[in-house]
Each structure stands twice: as C-alpha cells, then as structure tokens.
Coordinates of C-alpha atoms and ligand atoms in Angstrom, one line a residue:
M1 CA 0.0 0.0 0.0
S2 CA 1.5 3.3 -1.0
D3 CA 1.5 6.4 1.2
S4 CA -1.2 8.1 -0.8
D5 CA -3.4 4.9 -0.5
K6 CA -3.0 5.1 3.2
I7 CA -4.1 8.7 3.2
R8 CA -7.1 7.9 1.1
E9 CA -8.0 5.0 3.4
T10 CA -7.8 7.3 6.4
N11 CA -9.9 9.9 4.7
N12 CA -12.5 7.2 3.8
R13 CA -12.7 6.1 7.4
K14 CA -13.4 9.7 8.4
G15 CA -16.0 9.9 5.6
V16 CA -17.8 6.8 7.0
N17 CA -18.0 8.3 10.5
L18 CA -19.1 11.7 9.5
P19 CA -22.8 11.0 8.8
L20 CA -23.0 9.1 12.1
L21 CA -21.5 12.1 13.8
I22 CA -24.0 14.4 12.2
V23 CA -27.0 12.2 13.1
S24 CA -25.8 12.1 16.7
I25 CA -25.4 15.9 16.8
V26 CA -28.9 16.3 15.4
I27 CA -30.4 13.9 17.9
V28 CA -28.7 15.5 20.9
G29 CA -29.6 18.9 19.6
L30 CA -33.3 18.0 19.2
T31 CA -33.5 16.4 22.6
T32 CA -31.9 19.3 24.3
G33 CA -34.1 21.7 22.3
I34 CA -37.3 19.8 23.3
A35 CA -36.2 19.7 26.9
T36 CA -35.5 23.4 26.9
M37 CA -38.8 24.2 25.4
K38 CA -40.6 22.1 28.0
V39 CA -38.9 24.0 30.8
L40 CA -39.7 27.3 29.1
D41 CA -43.3 26.1 28.6
T42 CA -43.8 25.6 32.4
R43 CA -42.3 29.0 33.0
I44 CA -44.6 30.6 30.5
E45 CA -47.7 28.9 31.9
R46 CA -47.1 30.5 35.3
K47 CA -47.3 34.1 36.3
I48 CA -44.3 35.0 38.4
E49 CA -43.7 38.3 40.2
K50 CA -40.7 39.3 42.3
V51 CA -40.7 42.1 44.9
K52 CA -37.8 43.3 46.9
I53 CA -38.3 43.3 50.6
T54 CA -36.6 44.7 53.7
K55 CA -35.7 42.8 56.9
D56 CA -38.9 44.1 58.5
Q57 CA -41.0 42.9 55.6
L58 CA -39.3 39.5 55.9
R59 CA -40.3 39.4 59.6
E60 CA -43.8 40.2 58.5
F61 CA -43.7 37.4 56.0
I62 CA -42.6 35.0 58.7
S63 CA -45.5 35.9 60.9
K64 CA -47.8 35.3 57.9
V65 CA -46.4 31.8 57.6
D66 CA -47.1 31.2 61.3
R67 CA -50.6 32.7 61.0
M68 CA -51.3 30.4 58.0
V69 CA -50.2 27.3 59.9
A70 CA -52.2 28.3 63.0
K71 CA -55.3 29.0 61.0
Y72 CA -55.4 26.2 58.5
T73 CA -54.0 23.2 60.3
V74 CA -56.5 20.4 59.7
R75 CA -54.7 17.4 61.2
T76 CA -51.2 16.0 61.8
D77 CA -49.4 13.5 59.7
E78 CA -47.6 10.3 60.7
D79 CA -44.5 12.4 61.7
G80 CA -46.5 14.6 63.9
L81 CA -46.2 17.6 61.5
P82 CA -49.2 19.8 61.1
I83 CA -51.0 19.4 57.7
V84 CA -52.0 22.9 56.5
H85 CA -54.9 23.2 54.1
P86 CA -55.3 26.8 53.0
P87 CA -58.5 27.6 51.1
A88 CA -58.4 27.2 47.3
G89 CA -57.4 30.5 45.7
S90 CA -55.6 31.8 48.7
E91 CA -52.1 33.0 49.3
V92 CA -49.7 30.3 50.5
Y93 CA -46.6 31.4 52.4
I94 CA -43.5 29.3 52.3
L95 CA -40.2 30.3 54.0
A96 CA -37.1 28.5 52.8
K97 CA -34.5 28.4 55.6
N98 CA -31.6 26.3 56.8
Y99 CA -32.8 23.6 56.4
D100 CA -36.5 23.2 55.7
F101 CA -39.5 24.8 54.0
G102 CA -41.4 25.1 57.2
K103 CA -42.2 22.4 59.7
F104 CA -45.5 21.6 58.2
T105 CA -47.0 19.6 55.3
L106 CA -49.0 21.6 52.8
E107 CA -52.3 20.2 51.4
L108 CA -53.7 21.8 48.3
E109 CA -56.6 20.9 46.0
K110 CA -56.0 19.7 42.4
G111 CA -56.9 22.2 39.7
K112 CA -57.3 25.1 42.1
T113 CA -55.2 28.3 41.7
Y114 CA -53.0 29.4 44.5
Q115 CA -50.6 32.3 44.9
L116 CA -47.4 30.8 46.2
K117 CA -45.4 33.4 48.1
L118 CA -41.8 32.3 48.6
A119 CA -39.1 33.9 50.6
A120 CA -35.7 32.8 51.9
K121 CA -34.3 33.6 55.3
E122 CA -30.5 33.3 55.3
L123 CA -29.4 31.8 52.0
K124 CA -30.6 31.1 48.5
H125 CA -32.6 27.9 48.1
A126 CA -34.9 26.5 45.4
I127 CA -38.2 24.8 45.8
V128 CA -38.6 21.7 43.6
V129 CA -41.6 19.4 43.2
H130 CA -40.8 17.3 40.1
E131 CA -44.3 15.8 39.7
L132 CA -45.9 19.2 39.8
K133 CA -43.3 20.8 37.6
L134 CA -42.5 23.3 40.2
Q135 CA -38.9 24.5 40.2
N136 CA -38.1 28.0 41.4
R137 CA -35.2 29.7 43.0
I138 CA -35.8 31.6 46.3
K139 CA -33.4 34.4 47.0
V140 CA -32.8 36.4 50.1
G141 CA -34.3 39.9 50.0
E142 CA -37.3 39.3 47.8
I143 CA -40.7 37.7 47.8
K144 CA -41.5 35.7 44.7
T145 CA -45.2 35.1 43.9
I146 CA -46.1 32.2 41.6
E147 CA -49.5 31.5 40.3
F148 CA -49.7 27.8 40.9
V149 CA -52.3 25.2 39.9
P150 CA -51.4 21.7 41.1
A151 CA -52.2 19.5 38.2
K152 CA -51.9 16.0 39.8
A153 CA -53.3 14.5 43.0
G154 CA -51.0 12.6 45.3
T155 CA -48.3 13.0 47.9
F156 CA -45.1 14.5 46.5
R157 CA -41.6 15.2 47.8
V158 CA -40.6 18.8 48.1
V159 CA -36.8 19.2 47.8
C160 CA -34.3 21.9 47.6
G161 CA -32.8 22.5 44.2
E162 CA -29.9 24.8 45.1
W163 CA -26.8 23.8 47.0
C164 CA -27.2 25.6 50.4
G165 CA -24.7 23.9 52.7
V166 CA -24.4 20.8 54.9
G167 CA -28.2 20.5 55.4
H168 CA -29.0 20.7 51.7
P169 CA -29.4 16.9 51.1
S170 CA -31.9 16.7 54.0
M171 CA -33.8 19.8 53.1
A172 CA -37.0 18.1 52.1
G173 CA -40.6 18.0 52.9
K174 CA -43.8 16.9 51.3
I175 CA -46.9 18.3 49.7
I176 CA -50.3 16.6 49.4
V177 CA -52.7 17.4 46.5
T178 CA -56.2 16.2 47.0
E179 CA -58.7 15.4 44.2
Ligands
CUA1 CU1 -31.7 24.6 50.5 CU2 -30.3 23.4 49.2

C-alpha cells in the first residue's frame, strides 16, 4: 500500500463516520431543544412576580407563615407535623430556611389556583416538586409570587434545588394534593 493509498483510506474512514456524527449531533440537539422548550413552557404557563423586601418585611412574611399554619392546620401527619390546608385560591406562604421549607405539610386541591409566596431567610434555596413541575429559586431579600395550579393529585416530595450547605441533602418536605 503506497502512502497516498493510506491517506485515502484514512480519509475514507473519516468519511464513513461523518454521517453518524451528524446524526448524533442532530439527535442530541433536538433532545436538548425539546427539553429546553418544556422548561420554558412551564415557566410561561405560570405568572411569576418578584418584589424586593426589607428585613422588617421578611419578619412580617414569617409571621404570615405562622398565622397560616395556625389558622389552616386540619390534622397532623404520621411524623406529627401539622397538615396545613389553606383555602383554594388563597395566598400560600413558604419560607425557605436552613434547612427546611417550614415544619408543616402543605395540602392543596388539584386544579385550584394558589398564589405561592416564597421567601428565603438566610441563603438562596430552590423549591422543587418534580411531579408538579414546580422549580423555582428563592433568593434572600425578595418575595416571589407564583400563580400555581397543582395538576396532579397525590403526595409528593418537596426538595431543595440549590446547594445551600451541609443540610442541603436533607432539606426536604412533602406536599399533598387532594382530588
Ligand atoms: Cu436549601 Cu439546598
């Protein structure tokens, strides 16, 4: 085999792999594109507002969480945590802190609209409920309001989606959605 033959053979091999490479790139590209569109879709569906708050307003927010828990606790769960069932259409206050979303379990009704009010106490966190496509960052110094309609009934895990320190892996709770 002459040198030029060898070169031709090498080129041929590259030529055979090229279509495969292109197909792979297209598949990866499409998958990523669809995934991104899905994420954007869920963002677009929900109305989200952010308002800057002072430390005093944060204190006020925390007392609203406490008042909500006191007023709408309907029973306790197997861990002894209060189950809080705010009325459909109401404002629901969630404070993300090191390291929980409040020591209660939220109970909402499927298909009803709630105004989720989110605030963080010391650090940035994120509230994530995969099954309900809820995934939002919660930053210190602001209240984020999300128009939220739980689309599925069941009991779902609420986890933190932002690294927030040693307690991050255990920063979890649950949410119940009734039919
Ligand atoms: Cu809170 Cu991670």
